[in-house]
């Protein structure tokens, strides 16, 4: 997965937030919102990455609309239950889906009978941000750099077991991407909970993880695991001392979990643009951006067309990785 680089020079063009553009943005036909807004999060509540980031967004949006912005957690089936609820909602702007790479880009290839179509059933609103994966290894394994890790993998085929939170998860597909780029022979070990995988990594039962940075940064800072590289174009604020795959000569090894906002298909275009403009204001606010970065996400933003184009390319690239891995969920 490749997300365009975000820098101070790129923000105005990417967001399209000049004063003139804001002034010309069409307003919805009726005042919006005049009642609470619901954001469906296809994951359980309780502090996971998706839930935490969605709640930050809801709080920041609430400041700008003078209405409650409520989180509706709909976990289950790798996000399919919540996404289906979002697709079936009335296209009136009062139900917004907060979703991510796994549900919208991976699941179309992972499930034979997906109950929704990410492109046909939704109007994309905005590409919110990205949480990168980071390659970490057990302290006793030996490698300390990306080159060292590659050399070890070549010298010890199938000796590296890498853990993930399940078939088709970002941790799994990041490992598959590494394998496809390097020809490394490694064994995928799926877990049902990230904490269990991290525990086994610490004990040496598995040797590596391509974990989300939010799931392993505390262990890296504590020196409990060895960080090899962040799978991103730019260094992560949570682990600024860890180099990126791009700077280490593997710019194609970029992977993470991106997040986006979606509305049910058929939403009034003026209302969609209005929500996009408000969302960009949230993402460009320094205090809000600092909150997102502290929670592990680099903010992105832009127009609806950016998310539409990006989603289409992600569905294609994730399908190739799923095929290569042989993963399947029925």
mmCIF file of C-alpha atoms in Angstrom:
data_model
loop_
_atom_site.group_PDB
_atom_site.id
_atom_site.type_symbol
_atom_site.label_atom_id
_atom_site.label_comp_id
_atom_site.label_asym_id
_atom_site.label_seq_id
_atom_site.Cartn_x
_atom_site.Cartn_y
_atom_site.Cartn_z
ATOM 1 C CA UNK A 1 0.000 0.000 0.000
ATOM 2 C CA UNK A 2 1.419 3.406 -0.974
ATOM 3 C CA UNK A 3 0.027 6.596 0.488
ATOM 4 C CA UNK A 4 1.254 9.875 -1.001
ATOM 5 C CA UNK A 5 3.834 11.660 1.130
ATOM 6 C CA UNK A 6 2.447 14.370 3.372
ATOM 7 C CA UNK A 7 4.547 17.443 3.969
ATOM 8 C CA UNK A 8 4.006 21.087 4.896
ATOM 9 C CA UNK A 9 4.386 22.047 1.235
ATOM 10 C CA UNK A 10 1.821 19.515 0.076
ATOM 11 C CA UNK A 11 -0.961 20.251 2.542
ATOM 12 C CA UNK A 12 -2.660 23.197 0.735
ATOM 13 C CA UNK A 13 -2.821 21.374 -2.595
ATOM 14 C CA UNK A 14 -3.898 18.103 -1.038
ATOM 15 C CA UNK A 15 -6.629 19.595 1.102
ATOM 16 C CA UNK A 16 -7.904 22.253 -1.291
ATOM 17 C CA UNK A 17 -8.583 24.530 1.674
ATOM 18 C CA UNK A 18 -7.817 27.989 0.335
ATOM 19 C CA UNK A 19 -10.176 30.710 1.659
ATOM 20 C CA UNK A 20 -11.644 31.123 -1.818
ATOM 21 C CA UNK A 21 -12.311 27.417 -2.142
ATOM 22 C CA UNK A 22 -13.965 27.323 1.268
ATOM 23 C CA UNK A 23 -16.173 30.251 0.386
ATOM 24 C CA UNK A 24 -17.270 28.558 -2.837
ATOM 25 C CA UNK A 25 -18.043 25.209 -1.230
ATOM 26 C CA UNK A 26 -21.761 24.539 -1.712
ATOM 27 C CA UNK A 27 -23.934 24.379 1.370
ATOM 28 C CA UNK A 28 -26.462 21.554 1.781
ATOM 29 C CA UNK A 29 -30.041 22.354 0.787
ATOM 30 C CA UNK A 30 -31.247 22.078 4.410
ATOM 31 C CA UNK A 31 -29.349 23.130 7.532
ATOM 32 C CA UNK A 32 -27.061 20.276 8.568
ATOM 33 C CA UNK A 33 -26.919 19.004 11.199
ATOM 34 C CA UNK A 34 -30.071 19.921 13.110
ATOM 35 C CA UNK A 35 -29.952 16.733 15.206
ATOM 36 C CA UNK A 36 -27.249 14.343 16.451
ATOM 37 C CA UNK A 37 -24.953 12.684 13.906
ATOM 38 C CA UNK A 38 -24.057 9.006 14.203
ATOM 39 C CA UNK A 39 -20.659 7.604 13.189
ATOM 40 C CA UNK A 40 -20.686 3.828 12.764
ATOM 41 C CA UNK A 41 -17.399 2.190 13.777
ATOM 42 C CA UNK A 42 -17.256 -1.465 12.632
ATOM 43 C CA UNK A 43 -15.292 -2.530 15.711
ATOM 44 C CA UNK A 44 -16.008 -3.048 19.403
ATOM 45 C CA UNK A 45 -15.654 -0.136 21.784
ATOM 46 C CA UNK A 46 -13.067 -0.150 24.495
ATOM 47 C CA UNK A 47 -9.960 1.583 23.273
ATOM 48 C CA UNK A 48 -8.791 -0.226 20.140
ATOM 49 C CA UNK A 49 -7.046 1.838 17.472
ATOM 50 C CA UNK A 50 -10.108 2.326 15.261
ATOM 51 C CA UNK A 51 -12.388 3.180 18.177
ATOM 52 C CA UNK A 52 -9.900 5.599 19.745
ATOM 53 C CA UNK A 53 -9.276 7.493 16.512
ATOM 54 C CA UNK A 54 -12.986 7.651 15.645
ATOM 55 C CA UNK A 55 -13.777 9.132 19.059
ATOM 56 C CA UNK A 56 -11.122 11.810 18.625
ATOM 57 C CA UNK A 57 -12.635 12.685 15.254
ATOM 58 C CA UNK A 58 -16.170 12.768 16.685
ATOM 59 C CA UNK A 59 -15.110 15.073 19.519
ATOM 60 C CA UNK A 60 -13.366 17.431 17.113
ATOM 61 C CA UNK A 61 -16.284 17.434 14.686
ATOM 62 C CA UNK A 62 -18.699 18.117 17.529
ATOM 63 C CA UNK A 63 -16.902 21.397 18.233
ATOM 64 C CA UNK A 64 -17.721 22.578 14.719
ATOM 65 C CA UNK A 65 -21.340 21.518 14.196
ATOM 66 C CA UNK A 66 -23.018 22.382 17.530
ATOM 67 C CA UNK A 67 -24.658 18.960 17.667
ATOM 68 C CA UNK A 68 -23.772 15.685 19.315
ATOM 69 C CA UNK A 69 -21.613 13.386 17.190
ATOM 70 C CA UNK A 70 -22.154 9.888 18.563
ATOM 71 C CA UNK A 71 -20.085 6.739 18.083
ATOM 72 C CA UNK A 72 -22.066 3.592 17.241
ATOM 73 C CA UNK A 73 -19.815 0.543 17.637
ATOM 74 C CA UNK A 74 -20.864 -2.341 15.373
ATOM 75 C CA UNK A 75 -18.155 -4.983 15.700
ATOM 76 C CA UNK A 76 -18.086 -8.430 14.121
ATOM 77 C CA UNK A 77 -17.112 -10.285 10.940
ATOM 78 C CA UNK A 78 -13.934 -8.256 10.329
ATOM 79 C CA UNK A 79 -15.971 -5.075 10.081
ATOM 80 C CA UNK A 80 -18.584 -6.408 7.679
ATOM 81 C CA UNK A 81 -21.498 -5.995 10.108
ATOM 82 C CA UNK A 82 -20.805 -2.321 10.701
ATOM 83 C CA UNK A 83 -20.075 -1.586 7.056
ATOM 84 C CA UNK A 84 -23.353 -3.203 5.990
ATOM 85 C CA UNK A 85 -25.226 -1.070 8.521
ATOM 86 C CA UNK A 86 -23.560 2.004 7.057
ATOM 87 C CA UNK A 87 -24.489 1.016 3.520
ATOM 88 C CA UNK A 88 -28.135 0.482 4.478
ATOM 89 C CA UNK A 89 -28.509 3.778 6.336
ATOM 90 C CA UNK A 90 -30.528 6.661 4.925
ATOM 91 C CA UNK A 91 -28.347 8.893 2.709
ATOM 92 C CA UNK A 92 -29.146 12.015 4.709
ATOM 93 C CA UNK A 93 -25.754 12.739 6.285
ATOM 94 C CA UNK A 94 -26.814 11.671 9.762
ATOM 95 C CA UNK A 95 -25.138 8.263 9.523
ATOM 96 C CA UNK A 96 -21.468 8.235 8.564
ATOM 97 C CA UNK A 97 -19.266 5.157 8.308
ATOM 98 C CA UNK A 98 -15.772 5.323 9.785
ATOM 99 C CA UNK A 99 -13.935 2.449 8.153
ATOM 100 C CA UNK A 100 -10.475 1.311 7.157
ATOM 101 C CA UNK A 101 -8.257 -0.699 4.844
ATOM 102 C CA UNK A 102 -9.158 -4.142 6.164
ATOM 103 C CA UNK A 103 -12.905 -3.805 5.798
ATOM 104 C CA UNK A 104 -13.001 -1.758 2.609
ATOM 105 C CA UNK A 105 -9.956 -2.996 0.662
ATOM 106 C CA UNK A 106 -9.073 -6.466 1.977
ATOM 107 C CA UNK A 107 -12.486 -7.998 2.671
ATOM 108 C CA UNK A 108 -13.655 -7.909 -0.984
ATOM 109 C CA UNK A 109 -10.918 -10.451 -1.750
ATOM 110 C CA UNK A 110 -11.099 -12.287 1.560
ATOM 111 C CA UNK A 111 -14.828 -13.082 1.564
ATOM 112 C CA UNK A 112 -16.638 -14.980 -1.173
ATOM 113 C CA UNK A 113 -20.023 -13.365 -0.504
ATOM 114 C CA UNK A 114 -19.365 -9.899 0.893
ATOM 115 C CA UNK A 115 -22.728 -8.351 1.828
ATOM 116 C CA UNK A 116 -21.755 -4.893 0.543
ATOM 117 C CA UNK A 117 -19.633 -3.372 -2.207
ATOM 118 C CA UNK A 118 -17.176 -0.726 -0.987
ATOM 119 C CA UNK A 119 -17.357 1.216 -4.254
ATOM 120 C CA UNK A 120 -20.967 0.719 -5.354
ATOM 121 C CA UNK A 121 -22.671 1.103 -1.968
ATOM 122 C CA UNK A 122 -20.868 4.165 -0.602
ATOM 123 C CA UNK A 123 -19.992 7.730 -1.473
ATOM 124 C CA UNK A 124 -16.430 8.386 -0.282
ATOM 125 C CA UNK A 125 -15.995 11.501 1.851
ATOM 126 C CA UNK A 126 -12.377 11.819 2.956
ATOM 127 C CA UNK A 127 -9.160 9.887 3.478
ATOM 128 C CA UNK A 128 -8.633 10.630 7.168
ATOM 129 C CA UNK A 129 -5.193 9.213 7.892
ATOM 130 C CA UNK A 130 -2.877 6.249 8.169
ATOM 131 C CA UNK A 131 -1.393 4.141 10.981
ATOM 132 C CA UNK A 132 1.779 2.449 9.688
ATOM 133 C CA UNK A 133 2.980 -1.054 10.396
ATOM 134 C CA UNK A 134 6.407 -1.545 11.955
ATOM 135 C CA UNK A 135 8.593 -4.625 11.621
ATOM 136 C CA UNK A 136 9.787 -5.769 15.053
ATOM 137 C CA UNK A 137 11.675 -8.910 16.046
ATOM 138 C CA UNK A 138 12.426 -10.836 19.192
ATOM 139 C CA UNK A 139 15.473 -9.395 20.958
ATOM 140 C CA UNK A 140 17.351 -12.686 20.801
ATOM 141 C CA UNK A 141 16.874 -13.239 17.069
ATOM 142 C CA UNK A 142 19.917 -11.205 16.127
ATOM 143 C CA UNK A 143 19.030 -8.791 13.282
ATOM 144 C CA UNK A 144 19.128 -5.080 14.082
ATOM 145 C CA UNK A 145 18.641 -3.604 10.606
ATOM 146 C CA UNK A 146 16.472 -4.275 7.555
ATOM 147 C CA UNK A 147 19.481 -5.651 5.678
ATOM 148 C CA UNK A 148 20.313 -7.908 8.633
ATOM 149 C CA UNK A 149 16.747 -9.188 8.724
ATOM 150 C CA UNK A 150 16.783 -9.968 5.010
ATOM 151 C CA UNK A 151 20.092 -11.785 5.299
ATOM 152 C CA UNK A 152 18.811 -13.820 8.231
ATOM 153 C CA UNK A 153 15.622 -14.743 6.359
ATOM 154 C CA UNK A 154 17.634 -15.891 3.331
ATOM 155 C CA UNK A 155 20.006 -17.915 5.467
ATOM 156 C CA UNK A 156 17.200 -19.509 7.501
ATOM 157 C CA UNK A 157 14.254 -20.255 5.172
ATOM 158 C CA UNK A 158 10.991 -20.856 7.042
ATOM 159 C CA UNK A 159 12.726 -20.302 10.393
ATOM 160 C CA UNK A 160 10.939 -16.986 10.928
ATOM 161 C CA UNK A 161 7.359 -17.217 12.184
ATOM 162 C CA UNK A 162 5.565 -13.871 12.009
ATOM 163 C CA UNK A 163 2.414 -13.257 13.989
ATOM 164 C CA UNK A 164 -0.710 -11.325 13.066
ATOM 165 C CA UNK A 165 -4.267 -10.773 14.213
ATOM 166 C CA UNK A 166 -5.621 -13.115 11.580
ATOM 167 C CA UNK A 167 -5.802 -13.949 7.898
ATOM 168 C CA UNK A 168 -6.079 -10.796 5.833
ATOM 169 C CA UNK A 169 -5.183 -8.447 8.682
ATOM 170 C CA UNK A 170 -2.798 -5.574 7.999
ATOM 171 C CA UNK A 171 -0.109 -7.429 9.954
ATOM 172 C CA UNK A 172 -0.570 -10.485 7.773
ATOM 173 C CA UNK A 173 -0.621 -8.621 4.455
ATOM 174 C CA UNK A 174 2.382 -6.489 5.423
ATOM 175 C CA UNK A 175 4.307 -9.727 5.914
ATOM 176 C CA UNK A 176 3.036 -11.051 2.592
ATOM 177 C CA UNK A 177 4.156 -7.833 0.905
ATOM 178 C CA UNK A 178 7.632 -8.278 2.395
ATOM 179 C CA UNK A 179 7.732 -11.858 1.153
ATOM 180 C CA UNK A 180 6.625 -10.850 -2.348
ATOM 181 C CA UNK A 181 9.263 -8.130 -2.586
ATOM 182 C CA UNK A 182 12.158 -10.147 -1.200
ATOM 183 C CA UNK A 183 11.361 -13.790 -1.893
ATOM 184 C CA UNK A 184 11.770 -14.530 1.823
ATOM 185 C CA UNK A 185 10.291 -17.775 3.097
ATOM 186 C CA UNK A 186 8.485 -17.086 6.369
ATOM 187 C CA UNK A 187 5.550 -18.721 8.120
ATOM 188 C CA UNK A 188 2.434 -16.770 9.040
ATOM 189 C CA UNK A 189 0.962 -17.494 12.487
ATOM 190 C CA UNK A 190 -2.527 -15.974 12.969
ATOM 191 C CA UNK A 191 -3.788 -14.990 16.427
ATOM 192 C CA UNK A 192 -7.212 -13.865 17.570
ATOM 193 C CA UNK A 193 -5.868 -11.028 19.707
ATOM 194 C CA UNK A 194 -2.841 -8.775 19.195
ATOM 195 C CA UNK A 195 -1.821 -8.997 22.864
ATOM 196 C CA UNK A 196 -1.366 -12.763 22.585
ATOM 197 C CA UNK A 197 0.850 -12.353 19.528
ATOM 198 C CA UNK A 198 2.990 -9.728 21.262
ATOM 199 C CA UNK A 199 3.326 -11.990 24.309
ATOM 200 C CA UNK A 200 4.596 -14.809 22.105
ATOM 201 C CA UNK A 201 6.955 -12.422 20.345
ATOM 202 C CA UNK A 202 8.457 -11.403 23.683
ATOM 203 C CA UNK A 203 8.883 -15.043 24.712
ATOM 204 C CA UNK A 204 10.374 -16.108 21.373
ATOM 205 C CA UNK A 205 7.548 -18.429 20.341
ATOM 206 C CA UNK A 206 7.317 -16.297 17.204
ATOM 207 C CA UNK A 207 10.245 -14.344 15.850
ATOM 208 C CA UNK A 208 8.713 -11.307 14.146
ATOM 209 C CA UNK A 209 5.643 -9.137 13.717
ATOM 210 C CA UNK A 210 4.617 -6.486 11.220
ATOM 211 C CA UNK A 211 2.521 -4.884 13.937
ATOM 212 C CA UNK A 212 0.638 -1.606 13.812
ATOM 213 C CA UNK A 213 2.791 1.020 15.462
ATOM 214 C CA UNK A 214 0.026 1.631 18.009
ATOM 215 C CA UNK A 215 0.210 -2.006 19.133
ATOM 216 C CA UNK A 216 3.937 -2.272 19.781
ATOM 217 C CA UNK A 217 5.375 1.217 20.370
ATOM 218 C CA UNK A 218 5.384 0.753 24.187
ATOM 219 C CA UNK A 219 7.421 -2.451 23.879
ATOM 220 C CA UNK A 220 9.851 -0.754 21.485
ATOM 221 C CA UNK A 221 10.351 2.201 23.825
ATOM 222 C CA UNK A 222 10.872 -0.195 26.736
ATOM 223 C CA UNK A 223 13.538 -2.101 24.810
ATOM 224 C CA UNK A 224 11.536 -5.322 24.986
ATOM 225 C CA UNK A 225 11.646 -5.925 21.210
ATOM 226 C CA UNK A 226 13.995 -4.847 18.430
ATOM 227 C CA UNK A 227 12.521 -2.420 15.886
ATOM 228 C CA UNK A 228 13.716 -2.975 12.331
ATOM 229 C CA UNK A 229 11.806 -0.424 10.239
ATOM 230 C CA UNK A 230 8.547 1.504 9.988
ATOM 231 C CA UNK A 231 6.731 0.587 6.767
ATOM 232 C CA UNK A 232 6.117 4.180 5.692
ATOM 233 C CA UNK A 233 7.558 6.996 3.569
ATOM 234 C CA UNK A 234 8.228 9.209 6.604
ATOM 235 C CA UNK A 235 9.261 8.579 10.189
ATOM 236 C CA UNK A 236 6.500 8.108 12.744
ATOM 237 C CA UNK A 237 6.177 10.618 15.592
ATOM 238 C CA UNK A 238 5.625 7.736 18.031
ATOM 239 C CA UNK A 239 9.010 6.166 17.165
ATOM 240 C CA UNK A 240 11.077 8.944 15.581
ATOM 241 C CA UNK A 241 14.322 7.042 16.098
ATOM 242 C CA UNK A 242 13.196 4.059 13.974
ATOM 243 C CA UNK A 243 14.086 4.399 10.269
ATOM 244 C CA UNK A 244 11.559 3.848 7.507
ATOM 245 C CA UNK A 245 11.638 1.257 4.761
ATOM 246 C CA UNK A 246 11.753 4.097 2.240
ATOM 247 C CA UNK A 247 14.965 5.546 3.633
ATOM 248 C CA UNK A 248 16.451 2.060 3.935
ATOM 249 C CA UNK A 249 16.091 1.422 0.220
ATOM 250 C CA UNK A 250 12.747 -0.401 0.084
ATOM 251 C CA UNK A 251 10.208 2.283 -0.942
ATOM 252 C CA UNK A 252 7.796 -0.402 -2.109
ATOM 253 C CA UNK A 253 7.552 -1.869 1.368
ATOM 254 C CA UNK A 254 4.957 0.597 2.618
ATOM 255 C CA UNK A 255 1.954 -0.700 4.488
ATOM 256 C CA UNK A 256 -0.459 0.431 7.151
ATOM 257 C CA UNK A 257 -4.094 0.759 8.094
ATOM 258 C CA UNK A 258 -5.677 3.819 6.545
ATOM 259 C CA UNK A 259 -8.983 5.264 7.739
ATOM 260 C CA UNK A 260 -11.709 7.004 5.785
ATOM 261 C CA UNK A 261 -15.217 8.393 6.060
ATOM 262 C CA UNK A 262 -18.004 7.068 3.852
ATOM 263 C CA UNK A 263 -21.664 8.008 3.335
ATOM 264 C CA UNK A 264 -24.411 5.774 1.944
ATOM 265 C CA UNK A 265 -24.643 5.928 -1.836
ATOM 266 C CA UNK A 266 -27.006 8.648 -3.041
ATOM 267 C CA UNK A 267 -26.087 11.347 -0.519
ATOM 268 C CA UNK A 268 -26.701 14.882 -1.784
ATOM 269 C CA UNK A 269 -23.389 16.019 -3.361
ATOM 270 C CA UNK A 270 -23.610 19.432 -1.680
ATOM 271 C CA UNK A 271 -24.031 17.783 1.716
ATOM 272 C CA UNK A 272 -21.155 15.400 1.021
ATOM 273 C CA UNK A 273 -18.902 18.321 0.081
ATOM 274 C CA UNK A 274 -19.981 20.189 3.213
ATOM 275 C CA UNK A 275 -19.002 17.221 5.418
ATOM 276 C CA UNK A 276 -15.730 16.906 3.518
ATOM 277 C CA UNK A 277 -14.918 20.572 4.146
ATOM 278 C CA UNK A 278 -15.663 20.252 7.869
ATOM 279 C CA UNK A 279 -13.565 17.084 8.041
ATOM 280 C CA UNK A 280 -10.618 18.803 6.370
ATOM 281 C CA UNK A 281 -10.907 21.594 8.921
ATOM 282 C CA UNK A 282 -10.617 19.014 11.681
ATOM 283 C CA UNK A 283 -7.578 17.372 10.094
ATOM 284 C CA UNK A 284 -5.804 20.677 9.467
ATOM 285 C CA UNK A 285 -6.334 21.959 13.009
ATOM 286 C CA UNK A 286 -2.965 21.773 14.856
ATOM 287 C CA UNK A 287 -4.465 20.647 18.164
ATOM 288 C CA UNK A 288 -6.605 17.956 16.526
ATOM 289 C CA UNK A 289 -3.672 16.766 14.421
ATOM 290 C CA UNK A 290 -1.537 16.491 17.560
ATOM 291 C CA UNK A 291 -4.232 14.343 19.179
ATOM 292 C CA UNK A 292 -4.353 12.023 16.172
ATOM 293 C CA UNK A 293 -0.570 11.741 16.000
ATOM 294 C CA UNK A 294 -0.368 10.958 19.715
ATOM 295 C CA UNK A 295 -2.819 8.111 19.045
ATOM 296 C CA UNK A 296 -0.617 6.799 16.211
ATOM 297 C CA UNK A 297 -2.213 8.226 13.065
ATOM 298 C CA UNK A 298 -0.703 10.586 10.518
ATOM 299 C CA UNK A 299 -3.493 12.775 9.129
ATOM 300 C CA UNK A 300 -4.100 13.017 5.373
ATOM 301 C CA UNK A 301 -7.261 14.721 4.099
ATOM 302 C CA UNK A 302 -8.233 15.916 0.640
ATOM 303 C CA UNK A 303 -11.334 15.725 -1.495
ATOM 304 C CA UNK A 304 -13.765 12.832 -1.988
ATOM 305 C CA UNK A 305 -12.120 11.978 -5.291
ATOM 306 C CA UNK A 306 -8.808 11.320 -3.527
ATOM 307 C CA UNK A 307 -10.407 8.621 -1.364
ATOM 308 C CA UNK A 308 -12.308 7.180 -4.346
ATOM 309 C CA UNK A 309 -9.150 6.799 -6.420
ATOM 310 C CA UNK A 310 -7.140 5.518 -3.493
ATOM 311 C CA UNK A 311 -9.789 2.965 -2.500
ATOM 312 C CA UNK A 312 -9.922 1.559 -6.029
ATOM 313 C CA UNK A 313 -6.156 1.065 -6.136
ATOM 314 C CA UNK A 314 -6.131 -0.445 -2.646
ATOM 315 C CA UNK A 315 -8.806 -2.997 -3.526
ATOM 316 C CA UNK A 316 -6.644 -4.145 -6.437
ATOM 317 C CA UNK A 317 -3.365 -4.285 -4.496
ATOM 318 C CA UNK A 318 -4.893 -6.024 -1.471
ATOM 319 C CA UNK A 319 -6.544 -8.592 -3.733
ATOM 320 C CA UNK A 320 -3.130 -9.489 -5.147
ATOM 321 C CA UNK A 321 -1.686 -9.955 -1.655
ATOM 322 C CA UNK A 322 -4.646 -12.055 -0.525
ATOM 323 C CA UNK A 323 -4.289 -14.284 -3.593
ATOM 324 C CA UNK A 324 -0.572 -14.686 -2.936
ATOM 325 C CA UNK A 325 -1.203 -15.619 0.691
ATOM 326 C CA UNK A 326 -4.003 -18.092 -0.052
ATOM 327 C CA UNK A 327 -6.058 -16.563 2.764
ATOM 328 C CA UNK A 328 -9.817 -17.028 2.706
ATOM 329 C CA UNK A 329 -12.678 -16.347 5.113
ATOM 330 C CA UNK A 330 -16.119 -17.788 4.382
#
